[in-house]
Short mmCIF file of C-alpha atoms in Angstrom, two decimals:
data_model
loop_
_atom_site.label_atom_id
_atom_site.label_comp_id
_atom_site.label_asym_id
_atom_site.label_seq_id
_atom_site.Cartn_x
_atom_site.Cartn_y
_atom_site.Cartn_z
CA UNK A 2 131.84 132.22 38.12
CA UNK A 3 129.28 129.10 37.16
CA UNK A 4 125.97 129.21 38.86
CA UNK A 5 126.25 126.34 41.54
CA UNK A 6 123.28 124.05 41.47
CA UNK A 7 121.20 122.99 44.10
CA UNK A 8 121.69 118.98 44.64
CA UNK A 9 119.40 116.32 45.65
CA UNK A 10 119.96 113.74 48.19
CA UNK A 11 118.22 110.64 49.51
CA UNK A 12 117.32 111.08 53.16
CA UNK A 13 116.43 107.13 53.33
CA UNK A 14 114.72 104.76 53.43
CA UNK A 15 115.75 103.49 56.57
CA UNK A 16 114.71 102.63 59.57
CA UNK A 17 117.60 104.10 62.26
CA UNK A 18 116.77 107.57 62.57
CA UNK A 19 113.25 107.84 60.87
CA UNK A 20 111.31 105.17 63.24
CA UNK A 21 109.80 103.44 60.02
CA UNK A 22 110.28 103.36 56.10
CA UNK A 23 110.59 106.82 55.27
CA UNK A 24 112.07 108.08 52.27
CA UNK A 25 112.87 111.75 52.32
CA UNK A 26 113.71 113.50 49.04
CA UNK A 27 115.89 116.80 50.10
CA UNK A 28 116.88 119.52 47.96
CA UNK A 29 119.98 120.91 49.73
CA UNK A 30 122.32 124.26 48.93
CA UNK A 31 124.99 123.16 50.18
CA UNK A 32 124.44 121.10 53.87
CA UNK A 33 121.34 124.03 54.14
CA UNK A 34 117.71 122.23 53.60
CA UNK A 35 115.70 123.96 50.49
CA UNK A 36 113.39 121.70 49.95
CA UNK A 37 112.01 118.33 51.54
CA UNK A 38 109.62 115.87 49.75
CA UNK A 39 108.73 112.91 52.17
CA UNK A 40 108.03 109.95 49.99
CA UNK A 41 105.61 106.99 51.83
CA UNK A 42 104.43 103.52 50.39
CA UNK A 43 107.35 101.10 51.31
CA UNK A 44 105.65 99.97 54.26
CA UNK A 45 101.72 99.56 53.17
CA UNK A 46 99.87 97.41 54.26
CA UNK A 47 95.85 98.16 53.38
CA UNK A 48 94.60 97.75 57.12
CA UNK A 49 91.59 100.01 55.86
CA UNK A 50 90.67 97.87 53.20
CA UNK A 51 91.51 94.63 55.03
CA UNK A 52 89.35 95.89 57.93
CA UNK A 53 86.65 95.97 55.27
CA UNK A 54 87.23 92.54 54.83
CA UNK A 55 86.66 90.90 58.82
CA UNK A 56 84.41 90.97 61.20
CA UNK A 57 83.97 94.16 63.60
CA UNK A 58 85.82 92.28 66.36
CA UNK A 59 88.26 90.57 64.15
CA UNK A 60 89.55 94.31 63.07
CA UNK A 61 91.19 95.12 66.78
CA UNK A 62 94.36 93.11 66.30
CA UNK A 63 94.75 95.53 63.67
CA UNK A 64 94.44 98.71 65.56
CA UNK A 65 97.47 97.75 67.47
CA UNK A 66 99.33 97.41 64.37
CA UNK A 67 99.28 101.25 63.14
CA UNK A 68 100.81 102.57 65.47
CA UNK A 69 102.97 100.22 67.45
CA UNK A 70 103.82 102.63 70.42
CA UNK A 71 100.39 103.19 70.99
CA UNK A 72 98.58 100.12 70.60
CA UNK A 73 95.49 100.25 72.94
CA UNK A 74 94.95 104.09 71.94
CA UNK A 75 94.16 102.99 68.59
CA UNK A 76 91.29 100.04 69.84
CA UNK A 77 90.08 102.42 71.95
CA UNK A 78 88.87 105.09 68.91
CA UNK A 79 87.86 101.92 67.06
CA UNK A 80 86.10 100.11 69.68
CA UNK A 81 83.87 103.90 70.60
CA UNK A 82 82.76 104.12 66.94
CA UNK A 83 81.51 100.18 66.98
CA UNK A 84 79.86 101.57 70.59
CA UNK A 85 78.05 104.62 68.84
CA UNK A 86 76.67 102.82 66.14
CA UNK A 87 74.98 100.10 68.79
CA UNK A 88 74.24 102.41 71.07
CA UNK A 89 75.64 100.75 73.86
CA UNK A 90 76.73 101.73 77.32
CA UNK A 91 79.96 100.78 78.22
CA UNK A 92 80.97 99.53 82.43
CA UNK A 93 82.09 102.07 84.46
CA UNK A 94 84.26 99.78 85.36
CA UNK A 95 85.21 99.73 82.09
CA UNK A 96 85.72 103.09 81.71
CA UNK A 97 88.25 103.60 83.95
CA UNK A 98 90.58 100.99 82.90
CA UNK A 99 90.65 101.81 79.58
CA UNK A 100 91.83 105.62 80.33
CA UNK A 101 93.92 103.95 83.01
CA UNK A 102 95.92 101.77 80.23
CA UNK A 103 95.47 105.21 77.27
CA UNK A 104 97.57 106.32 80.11
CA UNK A 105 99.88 103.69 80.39
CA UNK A 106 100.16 103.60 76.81
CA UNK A 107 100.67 107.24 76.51
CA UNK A 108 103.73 106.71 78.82
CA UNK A 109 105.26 104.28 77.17
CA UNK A 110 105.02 105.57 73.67
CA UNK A 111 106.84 108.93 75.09
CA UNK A 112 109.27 106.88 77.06
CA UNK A 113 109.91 105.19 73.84
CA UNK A 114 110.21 108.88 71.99
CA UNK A 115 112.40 110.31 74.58
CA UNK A 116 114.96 107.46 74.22
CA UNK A 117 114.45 107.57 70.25
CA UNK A 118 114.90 111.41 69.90
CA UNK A 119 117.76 111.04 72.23
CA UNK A 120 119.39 108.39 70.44
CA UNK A 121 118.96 110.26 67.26
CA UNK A 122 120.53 113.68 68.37
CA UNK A 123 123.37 111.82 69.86
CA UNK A 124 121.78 111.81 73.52
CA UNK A 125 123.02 107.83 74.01
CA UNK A 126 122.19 107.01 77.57
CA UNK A 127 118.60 107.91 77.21
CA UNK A 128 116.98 104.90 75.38
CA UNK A 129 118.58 102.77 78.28
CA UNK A 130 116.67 104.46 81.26
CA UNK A 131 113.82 104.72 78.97
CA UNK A 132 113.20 101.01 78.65
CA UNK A 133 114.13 100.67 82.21
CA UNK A 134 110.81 101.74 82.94
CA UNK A 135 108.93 101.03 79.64
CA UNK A 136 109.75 97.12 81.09
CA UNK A 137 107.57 97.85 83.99
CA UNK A 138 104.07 98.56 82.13
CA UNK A 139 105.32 95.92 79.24
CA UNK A 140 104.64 93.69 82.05
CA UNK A 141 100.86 95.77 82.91
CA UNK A 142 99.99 95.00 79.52
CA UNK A 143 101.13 91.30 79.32
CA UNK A 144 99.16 90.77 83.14
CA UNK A 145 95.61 91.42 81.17
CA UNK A 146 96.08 90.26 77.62
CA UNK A 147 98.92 88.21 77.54
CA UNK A 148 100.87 89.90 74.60
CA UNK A 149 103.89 92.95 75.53
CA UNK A 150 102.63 94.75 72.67
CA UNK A 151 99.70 93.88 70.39
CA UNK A 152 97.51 93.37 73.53
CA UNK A 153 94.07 93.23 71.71
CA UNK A 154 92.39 94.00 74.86
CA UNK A 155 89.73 96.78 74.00
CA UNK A 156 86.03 95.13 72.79
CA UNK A 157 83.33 96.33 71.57
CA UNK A 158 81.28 97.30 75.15
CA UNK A 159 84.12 97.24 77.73
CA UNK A 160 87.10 94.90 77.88
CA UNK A 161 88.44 91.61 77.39
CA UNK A 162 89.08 90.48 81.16
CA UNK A 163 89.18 92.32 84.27
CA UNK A 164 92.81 93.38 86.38
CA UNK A 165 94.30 90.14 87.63
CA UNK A 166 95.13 89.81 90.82
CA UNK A 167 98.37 88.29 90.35
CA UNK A 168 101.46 89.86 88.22
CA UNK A 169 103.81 87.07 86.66
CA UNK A 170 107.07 86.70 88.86
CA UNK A 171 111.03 86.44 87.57
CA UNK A 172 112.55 83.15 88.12
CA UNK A 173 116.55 82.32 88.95
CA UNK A 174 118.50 82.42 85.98
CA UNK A 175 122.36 82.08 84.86
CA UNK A 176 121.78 85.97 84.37
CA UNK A 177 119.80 86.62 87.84
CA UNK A 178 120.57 84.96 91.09
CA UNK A 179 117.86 84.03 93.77
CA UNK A 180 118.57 87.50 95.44
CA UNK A 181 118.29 89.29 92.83
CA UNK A 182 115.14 87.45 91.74
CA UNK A 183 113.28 88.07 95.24
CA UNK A 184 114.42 91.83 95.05
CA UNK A 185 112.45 91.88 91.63
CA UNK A 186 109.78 90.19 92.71
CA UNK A 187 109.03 92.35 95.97
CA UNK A 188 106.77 94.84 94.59
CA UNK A 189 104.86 91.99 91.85
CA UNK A 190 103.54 89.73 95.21
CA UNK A 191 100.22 91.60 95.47
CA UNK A 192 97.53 92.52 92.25
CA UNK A 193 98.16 94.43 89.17
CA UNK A 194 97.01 97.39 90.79
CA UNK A 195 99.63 97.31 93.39
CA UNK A 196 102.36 96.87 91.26
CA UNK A 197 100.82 99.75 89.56
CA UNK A 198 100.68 102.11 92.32
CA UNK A 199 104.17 101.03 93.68
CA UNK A 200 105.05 102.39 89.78
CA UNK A 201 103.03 105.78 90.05
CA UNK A 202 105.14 106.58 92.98
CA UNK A 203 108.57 106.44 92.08
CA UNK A 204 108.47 107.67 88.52
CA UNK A 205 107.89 111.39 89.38
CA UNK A 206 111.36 111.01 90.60
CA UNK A 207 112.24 109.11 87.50
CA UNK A 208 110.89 111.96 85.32
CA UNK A 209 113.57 114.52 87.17
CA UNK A 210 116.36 111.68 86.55
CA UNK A 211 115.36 112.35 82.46
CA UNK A 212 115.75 116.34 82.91
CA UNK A 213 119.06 116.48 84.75
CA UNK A 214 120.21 114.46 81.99
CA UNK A 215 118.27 116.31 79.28
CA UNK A 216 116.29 119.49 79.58
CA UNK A 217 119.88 122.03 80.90
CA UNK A 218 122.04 119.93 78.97
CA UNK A 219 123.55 122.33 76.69
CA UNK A 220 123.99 119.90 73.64
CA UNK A 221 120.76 118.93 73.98
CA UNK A 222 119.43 122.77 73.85
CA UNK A 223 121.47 123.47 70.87
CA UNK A 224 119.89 120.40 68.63
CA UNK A 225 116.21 121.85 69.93
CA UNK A 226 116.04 125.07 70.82
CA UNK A 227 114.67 127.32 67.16
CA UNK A 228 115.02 124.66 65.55
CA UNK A 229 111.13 124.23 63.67
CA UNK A 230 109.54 126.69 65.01
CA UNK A 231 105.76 126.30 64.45
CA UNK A 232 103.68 129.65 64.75
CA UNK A 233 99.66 128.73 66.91
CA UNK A 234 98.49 130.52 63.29
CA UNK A 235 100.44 127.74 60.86
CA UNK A 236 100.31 125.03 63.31
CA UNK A 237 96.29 124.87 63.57
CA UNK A 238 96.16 125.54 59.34
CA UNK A 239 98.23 122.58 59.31
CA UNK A 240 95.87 120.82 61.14
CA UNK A 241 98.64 120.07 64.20
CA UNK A 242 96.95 118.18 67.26
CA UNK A 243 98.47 116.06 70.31
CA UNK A 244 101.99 117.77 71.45
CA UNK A 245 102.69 119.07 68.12
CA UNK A 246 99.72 122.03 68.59
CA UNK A 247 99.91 122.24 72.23
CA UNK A 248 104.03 122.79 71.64
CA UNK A 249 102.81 125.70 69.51
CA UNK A 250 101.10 126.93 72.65
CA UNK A 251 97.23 126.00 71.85
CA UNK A 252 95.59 124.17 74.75
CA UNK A 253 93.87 121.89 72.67
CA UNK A 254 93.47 118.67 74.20
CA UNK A 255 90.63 115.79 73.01
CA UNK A 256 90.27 114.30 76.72
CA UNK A 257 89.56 118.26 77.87
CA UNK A 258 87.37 119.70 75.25
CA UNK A 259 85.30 116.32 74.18
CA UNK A 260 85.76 114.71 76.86
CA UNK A 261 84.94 110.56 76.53
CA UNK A 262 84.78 108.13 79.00
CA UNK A 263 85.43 109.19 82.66
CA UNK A 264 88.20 111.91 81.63
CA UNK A 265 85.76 114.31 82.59
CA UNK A 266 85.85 113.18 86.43
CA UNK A 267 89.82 113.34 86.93
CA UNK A 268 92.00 115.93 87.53
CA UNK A 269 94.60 116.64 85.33
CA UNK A 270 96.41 119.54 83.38
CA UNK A 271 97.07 120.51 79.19
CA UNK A 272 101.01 121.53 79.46
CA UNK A 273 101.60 123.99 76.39
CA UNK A 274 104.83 125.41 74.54
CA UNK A 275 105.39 129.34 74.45
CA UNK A 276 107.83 129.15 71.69
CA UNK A 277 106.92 126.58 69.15
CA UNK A 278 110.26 125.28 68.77
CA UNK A 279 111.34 121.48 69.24
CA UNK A 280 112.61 122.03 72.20
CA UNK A 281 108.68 123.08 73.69
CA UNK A 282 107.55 119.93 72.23
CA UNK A 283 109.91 117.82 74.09
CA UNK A 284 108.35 119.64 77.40
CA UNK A 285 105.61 119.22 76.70
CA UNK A 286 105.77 115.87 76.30
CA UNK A 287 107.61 115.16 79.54
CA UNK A 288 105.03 117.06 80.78
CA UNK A 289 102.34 115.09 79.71
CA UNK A 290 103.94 111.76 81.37
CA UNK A 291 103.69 113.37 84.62
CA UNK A 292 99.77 114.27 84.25
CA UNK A 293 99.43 110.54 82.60
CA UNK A 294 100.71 109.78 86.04
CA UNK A 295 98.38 111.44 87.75
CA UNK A 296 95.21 109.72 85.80
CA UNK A 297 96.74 106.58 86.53
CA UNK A 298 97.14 107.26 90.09
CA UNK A 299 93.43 108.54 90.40
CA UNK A 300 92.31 105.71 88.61
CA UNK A 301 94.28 102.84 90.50
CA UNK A 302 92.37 104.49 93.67
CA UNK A 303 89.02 104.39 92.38
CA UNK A 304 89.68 100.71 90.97
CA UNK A 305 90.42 99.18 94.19
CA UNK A 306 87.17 100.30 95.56
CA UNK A 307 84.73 99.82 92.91
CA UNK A 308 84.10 96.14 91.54
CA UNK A 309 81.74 95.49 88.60
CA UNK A 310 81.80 94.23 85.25
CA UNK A 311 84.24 95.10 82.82
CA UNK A 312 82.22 94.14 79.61
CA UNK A 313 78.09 94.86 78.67
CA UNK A 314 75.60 92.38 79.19
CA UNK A 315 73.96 92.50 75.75
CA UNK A 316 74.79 89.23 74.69
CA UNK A 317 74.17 90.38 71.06
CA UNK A 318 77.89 92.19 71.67
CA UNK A 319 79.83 90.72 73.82
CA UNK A 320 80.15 86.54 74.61
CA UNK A 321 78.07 85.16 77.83
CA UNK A 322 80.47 84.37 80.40
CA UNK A 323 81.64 80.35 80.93
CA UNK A 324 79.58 79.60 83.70
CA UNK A 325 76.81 80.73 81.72
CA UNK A 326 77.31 79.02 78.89
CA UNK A 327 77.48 75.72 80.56
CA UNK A 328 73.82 75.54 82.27
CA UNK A 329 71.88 77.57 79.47
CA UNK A 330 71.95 76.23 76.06
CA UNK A 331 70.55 79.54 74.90
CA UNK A 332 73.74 81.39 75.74
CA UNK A 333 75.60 78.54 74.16
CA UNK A 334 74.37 79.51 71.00
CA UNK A 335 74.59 82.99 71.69
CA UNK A 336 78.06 82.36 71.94
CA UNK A 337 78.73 80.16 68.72
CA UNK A 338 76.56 83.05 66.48
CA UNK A 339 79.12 85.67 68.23
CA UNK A 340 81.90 83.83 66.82
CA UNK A 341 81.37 82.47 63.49
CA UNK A 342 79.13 85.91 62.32
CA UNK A 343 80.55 88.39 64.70
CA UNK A 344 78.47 91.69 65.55
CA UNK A 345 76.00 92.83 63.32
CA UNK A 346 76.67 97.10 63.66
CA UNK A 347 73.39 98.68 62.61
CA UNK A 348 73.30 100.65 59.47
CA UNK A 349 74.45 104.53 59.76
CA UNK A 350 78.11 106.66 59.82
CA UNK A 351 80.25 107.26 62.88
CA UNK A 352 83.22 109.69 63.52
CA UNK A 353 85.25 108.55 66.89
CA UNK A 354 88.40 110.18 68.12
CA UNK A 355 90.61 109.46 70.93
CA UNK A 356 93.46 112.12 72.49
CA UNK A 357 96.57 109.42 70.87
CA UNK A 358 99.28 110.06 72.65
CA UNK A 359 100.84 111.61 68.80
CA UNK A 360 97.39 113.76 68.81
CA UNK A 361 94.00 113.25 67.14
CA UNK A 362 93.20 109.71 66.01
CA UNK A 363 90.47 109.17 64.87
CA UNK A 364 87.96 106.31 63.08
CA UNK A 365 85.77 107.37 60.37
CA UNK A 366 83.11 103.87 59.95
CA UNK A 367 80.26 103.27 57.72
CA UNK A 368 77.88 100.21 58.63
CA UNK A 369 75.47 98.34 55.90
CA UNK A 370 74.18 96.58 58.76
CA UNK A 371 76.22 93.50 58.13
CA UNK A 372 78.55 91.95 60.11
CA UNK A 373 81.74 94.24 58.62
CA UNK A 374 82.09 97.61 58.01
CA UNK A 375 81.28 98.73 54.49
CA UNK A 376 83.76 101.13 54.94
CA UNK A 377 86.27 102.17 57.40
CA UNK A 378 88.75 105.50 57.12
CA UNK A 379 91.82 105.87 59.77
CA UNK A 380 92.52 109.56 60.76
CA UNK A 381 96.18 109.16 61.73
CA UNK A 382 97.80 112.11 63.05
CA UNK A 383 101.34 111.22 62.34
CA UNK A 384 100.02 111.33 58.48
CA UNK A 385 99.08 115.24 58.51
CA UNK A 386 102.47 116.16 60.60
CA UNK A 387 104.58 114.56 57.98
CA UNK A 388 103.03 116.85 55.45
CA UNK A 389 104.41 119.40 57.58
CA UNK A 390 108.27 118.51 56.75
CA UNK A 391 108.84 120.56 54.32
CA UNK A 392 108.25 123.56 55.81
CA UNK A 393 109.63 122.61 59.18
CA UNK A 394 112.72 121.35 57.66
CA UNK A 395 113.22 124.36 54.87
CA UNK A 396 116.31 126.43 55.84
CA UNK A 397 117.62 124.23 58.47
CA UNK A 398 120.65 122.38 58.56
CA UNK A 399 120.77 118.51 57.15
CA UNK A 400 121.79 116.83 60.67
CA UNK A 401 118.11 119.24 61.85
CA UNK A 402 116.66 116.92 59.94
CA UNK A 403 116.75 113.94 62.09
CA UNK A 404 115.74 116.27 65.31
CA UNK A 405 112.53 117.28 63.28
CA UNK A 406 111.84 113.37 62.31
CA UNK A 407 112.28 112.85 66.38
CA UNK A 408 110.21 116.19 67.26
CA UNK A 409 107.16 114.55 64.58
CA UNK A 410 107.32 111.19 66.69
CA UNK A 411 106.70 109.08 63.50
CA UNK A 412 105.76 105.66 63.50
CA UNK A 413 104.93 104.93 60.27
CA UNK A 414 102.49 101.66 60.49
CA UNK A 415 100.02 104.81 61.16
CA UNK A 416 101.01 106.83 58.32
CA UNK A 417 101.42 104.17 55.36
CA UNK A 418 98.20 102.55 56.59
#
């Protein structure tokens, strides 16, 4: 008999089932995975070297643009290494609503995921209760910055604005009557924060809704369960963070072990995997929204007691405020140097890291001293687990594939950077 040669097939690019422009090159025996050889650079777009380019404060827009799930995550690494390098203390205030929206954020990205992975593996009814509630903090993120998704809110020193005391209301439509409009509308008549907390108690009960459907279901188990299986050994020598190396069973978690901003004062739990397979990973990430929920819970009860600023002083950083600059011509010009020159970061190197809701992300920045950053290095972690594919991919099956592409959680404005 002839020898029967492996074959190679095209695994992309597209965007359906790989959340971005990824090209996978697969070497296949038959519908059995040999080889896997991820292919990036459709989707690049140089935000390191445009970064290099602005202003320190002009760069946050673009934070929010790597990874699109996880958009205030990624200002909040970049904003801490600006803080470092100016030494500057940063509200207390502050503090707490920026882990209060990493929460939120980390939420919605795995809402997102959960509905994604599900779609992919043939689990169809998920991504419609999964926007169900990712609607909900859409709406927490437009209330302070105005935008659903690239919210630009994180600055250099605290944020843009504090919580408004309003949320925006639905109006009667040809698609929503008046009652259902004043239903709606119930729980958005008081602040942010009580719209909030009305959300941190009812989606506990929300999470069990997603495991009845998911975490028995026995189609579900047999598209997860051994399917890349990720030793604690390989998974830290592949440099694995976020839910990818605590699926592998290693309580490593950035908010735990170097702690940053007010983490250190709320209560909350690492959930790890035992076996390493995809189907630990997705616990673990269900897992995770339910602690997220606690932090957010902790921190709408220390918000509602606890006015201050949300932003430094040092006018040399942030803008005066309006009233301000309208009886003191000093600010005024404070103000118009802010603008037109931006900050000017003092001269050293800086290495910030936030716990991303995909795992370590972190900012690597070197100032000159001027007004930019000389140069500016994105640690992505969706970057180092696609490097991974091949071997979590080699010997499985070509429809495993796809699960592993949904286990990774790519988003690929992070990776092709």
């Amino acid at each position: 008999m002839p020898d029967i040669q492996n074959y190679t097939l095209n695994f992309g690019p597209q965007h359906p089932a790989a959340h971005g422009v990824l090209r996978m090159v697969l070497e296949l025996d038959g519908e059995v995975v040999v080889r896997a050889d991820p292919h990036i650079g459709l989707l690049h777009r140089a935000t390191e070297k445009l970064a290099e380019t602005k202003t320190w404060v002009q760069s946050v827009p673009y934070m929010d643009r790597l990874d699109y799930m996880s958009m205030m995550c990624n200002e909040h690494a970049y904003c801490m290494a600006i803080e470092r390098l100016l030494e500057i203390e940063v509200p207390i205030r502050a503090q707490y609503i920026r882990v209060m929206y990493d929460e939120i954020t980390r939420i919605l990205n795995h809402l997102l995921w959960i509905g994604a992975h599900g779609l992919d593996v043939g689990a169809m009814t998920m991504v419609l209760y999964a926007f169900r509630e990712r609607e909900d903090l859409v709406d927490c993120y437009e209330a302070v910055s105005g935008a659903r998704m690239h919210a630009a809110y994180y600055r250099p020193g605290g944020v843009y604005r504090d919580l408004p005391d309003s949320m925006p209301q639905y109006r009667e439509s040809k698609w929503k009557s008046a009652a259902e409009v004043r239903k709606i509308n119930e729980v958005r008549s008081g602040s942010l924060l009580d719209f909030l907390g009305d959300f941190v108690s009812r989606f506990p009960k929300i999470l069990d809704e997603y495991e009845t459907l998911l975490t028995d279901n026995r189609i579900w188990k047999q598209r997860l369960v051994n399917v890349g299986i990720v030793s604690p050994e390989r998974a830290m020598q592949l440099g694995f963070t976020g839910p990818m190396l605590r699926g592998s069973g290693i309580a490593w978690d950035l908010r735990k072990k170097q702690s940053y901003e007010v983490y250190d004062r709320l209560d909350f739990d690492i959930p790890v995997g035992v076996t390493g397979d995809s189907y630990d990973r997705y616990l673990v990430r269900v897992e995770e929204m339910r602690q997220s929920n606690r932090i957010i819970k902790q921190c709408i009860d220390w918000l509602r007691v606890n006015p201050g600023p949300v932003i430094t002083d040092n006018h040399k950083v942030a803008p005066p405020s309006r009233a301000d600059m309208k009886s003191n011509m000093e600010e005024l010009i404070h103000h118009f140097k802010l603008c037109t020159e931006g900050i000017h970061v003092p001269e050293g190197q800086v290495y910030s890291a936030v716990e991303h809701p995909k795992g370590e992300f972190g900012i690597y920045a070197i100032s000159d001293g001027a007004n930019k950053p000389y140069r500016l290095k994105i640690r992505s972690p969706g970057y180092v687990h696609l490097s991974a594919m091949n071997e979590l991919t080699r010997g499985h099956m070509i429809a495993d594939v796809v699960t592993m592409v949904g286990t990774i959680d790519i988003v690929f404005g992070e990776i092709d950077r």
